[in-house]
Amino acid sequence: MKTLLFFLVLLVSVAATAQVAPGNFTIDVVSNSELRLIWKHDGRGIDKFRIDRSLDGITYSPLKTINNTTDRSYTDAGLLPNTVYHYQIVSGLGLRFSDAVKDKATTLSNPPTGFSVTTITPIRIGLVWNSGGTPTQLEYSVNGAATKNFTTQQSGFADGLTPGTGYFFRLKRTAFNGAQESDWVEIKASTPNPTPATPTGLAIASKNTNS
């Protein structure tokens, strides 16, 4: 009888431990197609984590069951850009699960396309891109950074550059009308050295051969 009572107490204790929900549940925005879920748990009294996902925050569908209880993160890939995703995570033991812990995040927008150099002079580089008319931010640098913000333009210039120098350029969509910003797209270009001026006023002096 005492042995049976001991096991009953042990089962109740384990079941209660399994009800401890994951803590510090956060979501990192990785890109326009990936979100990384991170949480904490001491791992005691559980044999799994289960992650559910929703687009409306009301109806959730199972996304992933993680049977390795040492894992504390999961990357959800293949997502749509600029889309809000809701997640909930529970810890479990057998058929028993904890209360759900919830969070949400929005994937980044698609980055501008066609980012390229059009004109180059010793002190100026022209650039073009396709952002669909949404606001963009351009940065260029050798060591530090200079920043230009654009509204609906899809071209611009980096001025006051140093001749014979390589520059790194990066461009992203900025947040606009509730849309998320995008990842950076990057290119590199170098300003040429100035072309030496053609000498003028040259004349050929005749050689006096008379002795």
PDB file of C-alpha atoms in Angstrom:
ATOM      1  CA  MET A   1       0.000   0.000   0.000  1.00  0.00           C
ATOM      2  CA  LYS A   2       2.810   2.399   0.862  1.00  0.00           C
ATOM      3  CA  THR A   3       4.555   1.560  -2.413  1.00  0.00           C
ATOM      4  CA  LEU A   4       1.400   2.289  -4.406  1.00  0.00           C
ATOM      5  CA  LEU A   5       0.902   5.557  -2.540  1.00  0.00           C
ATOM      6  CA  PHE A   6       4.516   6.542  -3.282  1.00  0.00           C
ATOM      7  CA  PHE A   7       4.066   5.999  -7.012  1.00  0.00           C
ATOM      8  CA  LEU A   8       0.792   7.916  -7.034  1.00  0.00           C
ATOM      9  CA  VAL A   9       2.479  10.866  -5.359  1.00  0.00           C
ATOM     10  CA  LEU A  10       5.360  10.608  -7.835  1.00  0.00           C
ATOM     11  CA  LEU A  11       2.992  10.595 -10.824  1.00  0.00           C
ATOM     12  CA  VAL A  12       1.118  13.620  -9.512  1.00  0.00           C
ATOM     13  CA  SER A  13       4.418  15.440  -8.954  1.00  0.00           C
ATOM     14  CA  VAL A  14       5.657  14.686 -12.466  1.00  0.00           C
ATOM     15  CA  ALA A  15       2.352  15.725 -14.014  1.00  0.00           C
ATOM     16  CA  ALA A  16       2.455  19.001 -12.118  1.00  0.00           C
ATOM     17  CA  THR A  17       5.994  19.649 -13.329  1.00  0.00           C
ATOM     18  CA  ALA A  18       4.898  19.076 -16.925  1.00  0.00           C
ATOM     19  CA  GLN A  19       2.460  21.929 -16.576  1.00  0.00           C
ATOM     20  CA  VAL A  20       5.266  24.485 -16.284  1.00  0.00           C
ATOM     21  CA  ALA A  21       5.058  26.588 -19.442  1.00  0.00           C
ATOM     22  CA  PRO A  22       8.092  27.830 -21.387  1.00  0.00           C
ATOM     23  CA  GLY A  23       9.268  31.291 -20.338  1.00  0.00           C
ATOM     24  CA  ASN A  24      10.797  34.349 -22.016  1.00  0.00           C
ATOM     25  CA  PHE A  25       9.209  33.473 -25.357  1.00  0.00           C
ATOM     26  CA  THR A  26      10.451  35.910 -28.018  1.00  0.00           C
ATOM     27  CA  ILE A  27      10.644  36.028 -31.806  1.00  0.00           C
ATOM     28  CA  ASP A  28      13.571  37.382 -33.816  1.00  0.00           C
ATOM     29  CA  VAL A  29      12.857  38.667 -37.324  1.00  0.00           C
ATOM     30  CA  VAL A  30      15.513  37.009 -39.516  1.00  0.00           C
ATOM     31  CA  SER A  31      14.461  37.956 -43.057  1.00  0.00           C
ATOM     32  CA  ASN A  32      11.487  38.352 -45.387  1.00  0.00           C
ATOM     33  CA  SER A  33      10.869  34.584 -45.149  1.00  0.00           C
ATOM     34  CA  GLU A  34      12.177  33.484 -41.722  1.00  0.00           C
ATOM     35  CA  LEU A  35      11.342  34.053 -38.059  1.00  0.00           C
ATOM     36  CA  ARG A  36      13.330  32.576 -35.163  1.00  0.00           C
ATOM     37  CA  LEU A  37      11.476  31.523 -32.021  1.00  0.00           C
ATOM     38  CA  ILE A  38      13.396  31.489 -28.722  1.00  0.00           C
ATOM     39  CA  TRP A  39      12.270  30.394 -25.257  1.00  0.00           C
ATOM     40  CA  LYS A  40      13.520  29.171 -21.883  1.00  0.00           C
ATOM     41  CA  HIS A  41      12.667  26.120 -19.775  1.00  0.00           C
ATOM     42  CA  ASP A  42      14.551  24.093 -17.168  1.00  0.00           C
ATOM     43  CA  GLY A  43      13.677  20.887 -19.069  1.00  0.00           C
ATOM     44  CA  ARG A  44      12.499  18.988 -16.003  1.00  0.00           C
ATOM     45  CA  GLY A  45       9.401  16.822 -16.174  1.00  0.00           C
ATOM     46  CA  ILE A  46       8.808  17.233 -19.910  1.00  0.00           C
ATOM     47  CA  ASP A  47       9.482  15.206 -23.051  1.00  0.00           C
ATOM     48  CA  LYS A  48       8.566  17.710 -25.756  1.00  0.00           C
ATOM     49  CA  PHE A  49       7.746  21.230 -26.878  1.00  0.00           C
ATOM     50  CA  ARG A  50       4.934  21.889 -29.338  1.00  0.00           C
ATOM     51  CA  ILE A  51       4.708  25.021 -31.485  1.00  0.00           C
ATOM     52  CA  ASP A  52       1.474  26.168 -33.146  1.00  0.00           C
ATOM     53  CA  ARG A  53       1.089  28.955 -35.723  1.00  0.00           C
ATOM     54  CA  SER A  54      -1.735  31.265 -36.765  1.00  0.00           C
ATOM     55  CA  LEU A  55      -2.320  34.087 -39.230  1.00  0.00           C
ATOM     56  CA  ASP A  56      -5.146  35.698 -37.261  1.00  0.00           C
ATOM     57  CA  GLY A  57      -4.132  35.015 -33.644  1.00  0.00           C
ATOM     58  CA  ILE A  58      -7.349  33.048 -33.103  1.00  0.00           C
ATOM     59  CA  THR A  59      -7.152  29.761 -34.976  1.00  0.00           C
ATOM     60  CA  TYR A  60      -3.842  27.941 -34.476  1.00  0.00           C
ATOM     61  CA  SER A  61      -2.515  24.924 -36.364  1.00  0.00           C
ATOM     62  CA  PRO A  62       0.261  22.587 -35.183  1.00  0.00           C
ATOM     63  CA  LEU A  63       3.583  23.620 -36.708  1.00  0.00           C
ATOM     64  CA  LYS A  64       6.315  21.608 -35.000  1.00  0.00           C
ATOM     65  CA  THR A  65       6.758  19.115 -32.169  1.00  0.00           C
ATOM     66  CA  ILE A  66      10.290  19.174 -30.765  1.00  0.00           C
ATOM     67  CA  ASN A  67      11.150  15.973 -28.927  1.00  0.00           C
ATOM     68  CA  ASN A  68      14.654  17.131 -28.018  1.00  0.00           C
ATOM     69  CA  THR A  69      13.984  18.957 -24.764  1.00  0.00           C
ATOM     70  CA  THR A  70      17.427  20.599 -24.799  1.00  0.00           C
ATOM     71  CA  ASP A  71      16.380  22.737 -27.792  1.00  0.00           C
ATOM     72  CA  ARG A  72      15.371  26.290 -26.935  1.00  0.00           C
ATOM     73  CA  SER A  73      14.890  27.748 -30.409  1.00  0.00           C
ATOM     74  CA  TYR A  74      13.221  27.015 -33.725  1.00  0.00           C
ATOM     75  CA  THR A  75      13.448  28.811 -37.099  1.00  0.00           C
ATOM     76  CA  ASP A  76      10.253  28.946 -39.123  1.00  0.00           C
ATOM     77  CA  ALA A  77      11.184  29.288 -42.821  1.00  0.00           C
ATOM     78  CA  GLY A  78       9.372  29.642 -46.134  1.00  0.00           C
ATOM     79  CA  LEU A  79       7.132  32.442 -44.870  1.00  0.00           C
ATOM     80  CA  LEU A  80       5.473  35.260 -46.821  1.00  0.00           C
ATOM     81  CA  PRO A  81       7.082  38.733 -46.778  1.00  0.00           C
ATOM     82  CA  ASN A  82       5.571  41.565 -44.728  1.00  0.00           C
ATOM     83  CA  THR A  83       3.148  39.178 -43.009  1.00  0.00           C
ATOM     84  CA  VAL A  84       2.164  38.928 -39.339  1.00  0.00           C
ATOM     85  CA  TYR A  85       2.541  35.442 -37.844  1.00  0.00           C
ATOM     86  CA  HIS A  86       1.205  34.456 -34.420  1.00  0.00           C
ATOM     87  CA  TYR A  87       2.804  31.625 -32.446  1.00  0.00           C
ATOM     88  CA  GLN A  88       2.091  29.737 -29.274  1.00  0.00           C
ATOM     89  CA  ILE A  89       4.336  27.224 -27.543  1.00  0.00           C
ATOM     90  CA  VAL A  90       3.603  24.620 -24.848  1.00  0.00           C
ATOM     91  CA  SER A  91       5.727  22.096 -22.976  1.00  0.00           C
ATOM     92  CA  GLY A  92       4.423  18.569 -22.609  1.00  0.00           C
ATOM     93  CA  LEU A  93       4.806  15.186 -20.984  1.00  0.00           C
ATOM     94  CA  GLY A  94       2.885  12.415 -22.674  1.00  0.00           C
ATOM     95  CA  LEU A  95      -0.597  13.753 -23.332  1.00  0.00           C
ATOM     96  CA  ARG A  96      -0.376  16.531 -20.761  1.00  0.00           C
ATOM     97  CA  PHE A  97       0.562  20.064 -21.865  1.00  0.00           C
ATOM     98  CA  SER A  98       1.226  23.354 -20.143  1.00  0.00           C
ATOM     99  CA  ASP A  99      -0.633  26.577 -20.762  1.00  0.00           C
ATOM    100  CA  ALA A 100       0.286  28.206 -24.044  1.00  0.00           C
ATOM    101  CA  VAL A 101       2.684  31.150 -24.187  1.00  0.00           C
ATOM    102  CA  LYS A 102       2.081  33.456 -27.164  1.00  0.00           C
ATOM    103  CA  ASP A 103       3.904  36.041 -29.250  1.00  0.00           C
ATOM    104  CA  LYS A 104       3.775  37.457 -32.775  1.00  0.00           C
ATOM    105  CA  ALA A 105       6.124  39.024 -35.326  1.00  0.00           C
ATOM    106  CA  THR A 106       6.092  40.386 -38.867  1.00  0.00           C
ATOM    107  CA  THR A 107       8.473  39.208 -41.576  1.00  0.00           C
ATOM    108  CA  LEU A 108      10.513  41.807 -43.426  1.00  0.00           C
ATOM    109  CA  SER A 109       9.341  43.244 -46.751  1.00  0.00           C
ATOM    110  CA  ASN A 110      10.961  42.162 -50.009  1.00  0.00           C
ATOM    111  CA  PRO A 111      14.129  44.179 -50.678  1.00  0.00           C
ATOM    112  CA  PRO A 112      14.465  46.486 -53.686  1.00  0.00           C
ATOM    113  CA  THR A 113      15.513  44.794 -56.919  1.00  0.00           C
ATOM    114  CA  GLY A 114      17.723  45.855 -59.818  1.00  0.00           C
ATOM    115  CA  PHE A 115      20.157  47.766 -57.587  1.00  0.00           C
ATOM    116  CA  SER A 116      22.994  48.757 -59.916  1.00  0.00           C
ATOM    117  CA  VAL A 117      25.437  51.507 -60.939  1.00  0.00           C
ATOM    118  CA  THR A 118      24.590  53.749 -63.883  1.00  0.00           C
ATOM    119  CA  THR A 119      27.259  56.442 -64.065  1.00  0.00           C
ATOM    120  CA  ILE A 120      30.667  56.883 -62.496  1.00  0.00           C
ATOM    121  CA  THR A 121      32.891  59.951 -62.304  1.00  0.00           C
ATOM    122  CA  PRO A 122      35.869  60.581 -60.006  1.00  0.00           C
ATOM    123  CA  ILE A 123      33.601  62.239 -57.413  1.00  0.00           C
ATOM    124  CA  ARG A 124      30.092  60.892 -58.139  1.00  0.00           C
ATOM    125  CA  ILE A 125      28.393  57.514 -58.579  1.00  0.00           C
ATOM    126  CA  GLY A 126      24.855  57.201 -59.927  1.00  0.00           C
ATOM    127  CA  LEU A 127      22.596  54.343 -58.817  1.00  0.00           C
ATOM    128  CA  VAL A 128      19.213  52.923 -59.834  1.00  0.00           C
ATOM    129  CA  TRP A 129      16.824  50.423 -58.243  1.00  0.00           C
ATOM    130  CA  ASN A 130      13.238  49.202 -58.253  1.00  0.00           C
ATOM    131  CA  SER A 131      11.366  49.642 -54.990  1.00  0.00           C
ATOM    132  CA  GLY A 132       7.841  49.818 -56.371  1.00  0.00           C
ATOM    133  CA  GLY A 133       7.693  53.495 -55.456  1.00  0.00           C
ATOM    134  CA  THR A 134       7.999  52.856 -51.711  1.00  0.00           C
ATOM    135  CA  PRO A 135      10.460  54.846 -49.550  1.00  0.00           C
ATOM    136  CA  THR A 136      14.057  53.628 -49.465  1.00  0.00           C
ATOM    137  CA  GLN A 137      17.234  54.351 -47.531  1.00  0.00           C
ATOM    138  CA  LEU A 138      20.661  54.371 -49.182  1.00  0.00           C
ATOM    139  CA  GLU A 139      23.929  54.094 -47.286  1.00  0.00           C
ATOM    140  CA  TYR A 140      27.445  54.206 -48.688  1.00  0.00           C
ATOM    141  CA  SER A 141      30.819  54.134 -47.020  1.00  0.00           C
ATOM    142  CA  VAL A 142      34.487  53.348 -47.080  1.00  0.00           C
ATOM    143  CA  ASN A 143      34.848  53.184 -43.293  1.00  0.00           C
ATOM    144  CA  GLY A 144      32.061  55.290 -41.843  1.00  0.00           C
ATOM    145  CA  ALA A 145      28.637  55.740 -43.425  1.00  0.00           C
ATOM    146  CA  ALA A 146      26.708  58.438 -45.214  1.00  0.00           C
ATOM    147  CA  THR A 147      22.941  58.100 -45.427  1.00  0.00           C
ATOM    148  CA  LYS A 148      20.378  59.346 -47.925  1.00  0.00           C
ATOM    149  CA  ASN A 149      16.641  58.846 -47.619  1.00  0.00           C
ATOM    150  CA  PHE A 150      14.378  58.728 -50.670  1.00  0.00           C
ATOM    151  CA  THR A 151      10.597  58.785 -50.949  1.00  0.00           C
ATOM    152  CA  THR A 152       9.323  57.524 -54.288  1.00  0.00           C
ATOM    153  CA  GLN A 153      12.498  58.031 -56.317  1.00  0.00           C
ATOM    154  CA  GLN A 154      14.153  54.954 -57.756  1.00  0.00           C
ATOM    155  CA  SER A 155      17.517  56.492 -58.545  1.00  0.00           C
ATOM    156  CA  GLY A 156      20.053  58.670 -56.788  1.00  0.00           C
ATOM    157  CA  PHE A 157      23.617  59.885 -56.584  1.00  0.00           C
ATOM    158  CA  ALA A 158      26.436  59.584 -54.080  1.00  0.00           C
ATOM    159  CA  ASP A 159      28.291  62.882 -54.330  1.00  0.00           C
ATOM    160  CA  GLY A 160      31.520  64.326 -52.979  1.00  0.00           C
ATOM    161  CA  LEU A 161      33.389  61.043 -53.267  1.00  0.00           C
ATOM    162  CA  THR A 162      37.137  60.556 -53.333  1.00  0.00           C
ATOM    163  CA  PRO A 163      38.732  59.709 -56.694  1.00  0.00           C
ATOM    164  CA  GLY A 164      40.297  56.266 -57.026  1.00  0.00           C
ATOM    165  CA  THR A 165      38.379  54.838 -54.043  1.00  0.00           C
ATOM    166  CA  GLY A 166      36.188  51.770 -53.598  1.00  0.00           C
ATOM    167  CA  TYR A 167      32.783  52.284 -51.979  1.00  0.00           C
ATOM    168  CA  PHE A 168      30.239  49.892 -50.546  1.00  0.00           C
ATOM    169  CA  PHE A 169      26.583  50.737 -51.187  1.00  0.00           C
ATOM    170  CA  ARG A 170      23.558  49.210 -49.509  1.00  0.00           C
ATOM    171  CA  LEU A 171      19.868  49.901 -49.949  1.00  0.00           C
ATOM    172  CA  LYS A 172      16.671  48.860 -48.183  1.00  0.00           C
ATOM    173  CA  ARG A 173      12.981  49.647 -48.156  1.00  0.00           C
ATOM    174  CA  THR A 174      12.047  51.620 -45.062  1.00  0.00           C
ATOM    175  CA  ALA A 175       8.913  51.096 -43.001  1.00  0.00           C
ATOM    176  CA  PHE A 176       5.958  52.757 -44.713  1.00  0.00           C
ATOM    177  CA  ASN A 177       2.182  52.703 -44.159  1.00  0.00           C
ATOM    178  CA  GLY A 178       2.442  49.849 -41.698  1.00  0.00           C
ATOM    179  CA  ALA A 179       4.773  47.781 -43.891  1.00  0.00           C
ATOM    180  CA  GLN A 180       7.970  46.380 -42.445  1.00  0.00           C
ATOM    181  CA  GLU A 181      11.378  47.481 -43.663  1.00  0.00           C
ATOM    182  CA  SER A 182      13.349  45.072 -45.839  1.00  0.00           C
ATOM    183  CA  ASP A 183      16.761  43.447 -45.753  1.00  0.00           C
ATOM    184  CA  TRP A 184      19.678  45.373 -47.238  1.00  0.00           C
ATOM    185  CA  VAL A 185      20.864  44.726 -50.787  1.00  0.00           C
ATOM    186  CA  GLU A 186      24.519  45.538 -51.432  1.00  0.00           C
ATOM    187  CA  ILE A 187      26.853  46.390 -54.315  1.00  0.00           C
ATOM    188  CA  LYS A 188      30.376  47.769 -54.610  1.00  0.00           C
ATOM    189  CA  ALA A 189      31.766  50.355 -57.038  1.00  0.00           C
ATOM    190  CA  SER A 190      34.955  52.396 -57.341  1.00  0.00           C
ATOM    191  CA  THR A 191      35.515  55.943 -58.480  1.00  0.00           C
ATOM    192  CA  PRO A 192      38.197  56.316 -61.171  1.00  0.00           C
ATOM    193  CA  ASN A 193      41.218  58.534 -60.883  1.00  0.00           C
ATOM    194  CA  PRO A 194      40.862  61.782 -62.823  1.00  0.00           C
ATOM    195  CA  THR A 195      42.078  61.652 -66.397  1.00  0.00           C
ATOM    196  CA  PRO A 196      45.201  63.787 -66.695  1.00  0.00           C
ATOM    197  CA  ALA A 197      44.564  66.952 -68.656  1.00  0.00           C
ATOM    198  CA  THR A 198      45.898  66.975 -72.171  1.00  0.00           C
ATOM    199  CA  PRO A 199      48.882  69.329 -72.379  1.00  0.00           C
ATOM    200  CA  THR A 200      48.316  72.406 -74.474  1.00  0.00           C
ATOM    201  CA  GLY A 201      50.585  74.967 -76.121  1.00  0.00           C
ATOM    202  CA  LEU A 202      53.146  72.385 -77.140  1.00  0.00           C
ATOM    203  CA  ALA A 203      55.585  73.361 -79.927  1.00  0.00           C
ATOM    204  CA  ILE A 204      58.484  71.615 -81.515  1.00  0.00           C
ATOM    205  CA  ALA A 205      61.631  73.680 -81.417  1.00  0.00           C
ATOM    206  CA  SER A 206      63.765  73.374 -84.548  1.00  0.00           C
ATOM    207  CA  LYS A 207      67.364  72.356 -84.056  1.00  0.00           C
ATOM    208  CA  ASN A 208      69.999  74.702 -85.472  1.00  0.00           C
ATOM    209  CA  THR A 209      72.398  72.545 -87.503  1.00  0.00           C
ATOM    210  CA  ASN A 210      74.558  75.437 -88.705  1.00  0.00           C
ATOM    211  CA  SER A 211      78.061  75.383 -87.336  1.00  0.00           C
TER     212      SER A 211
END
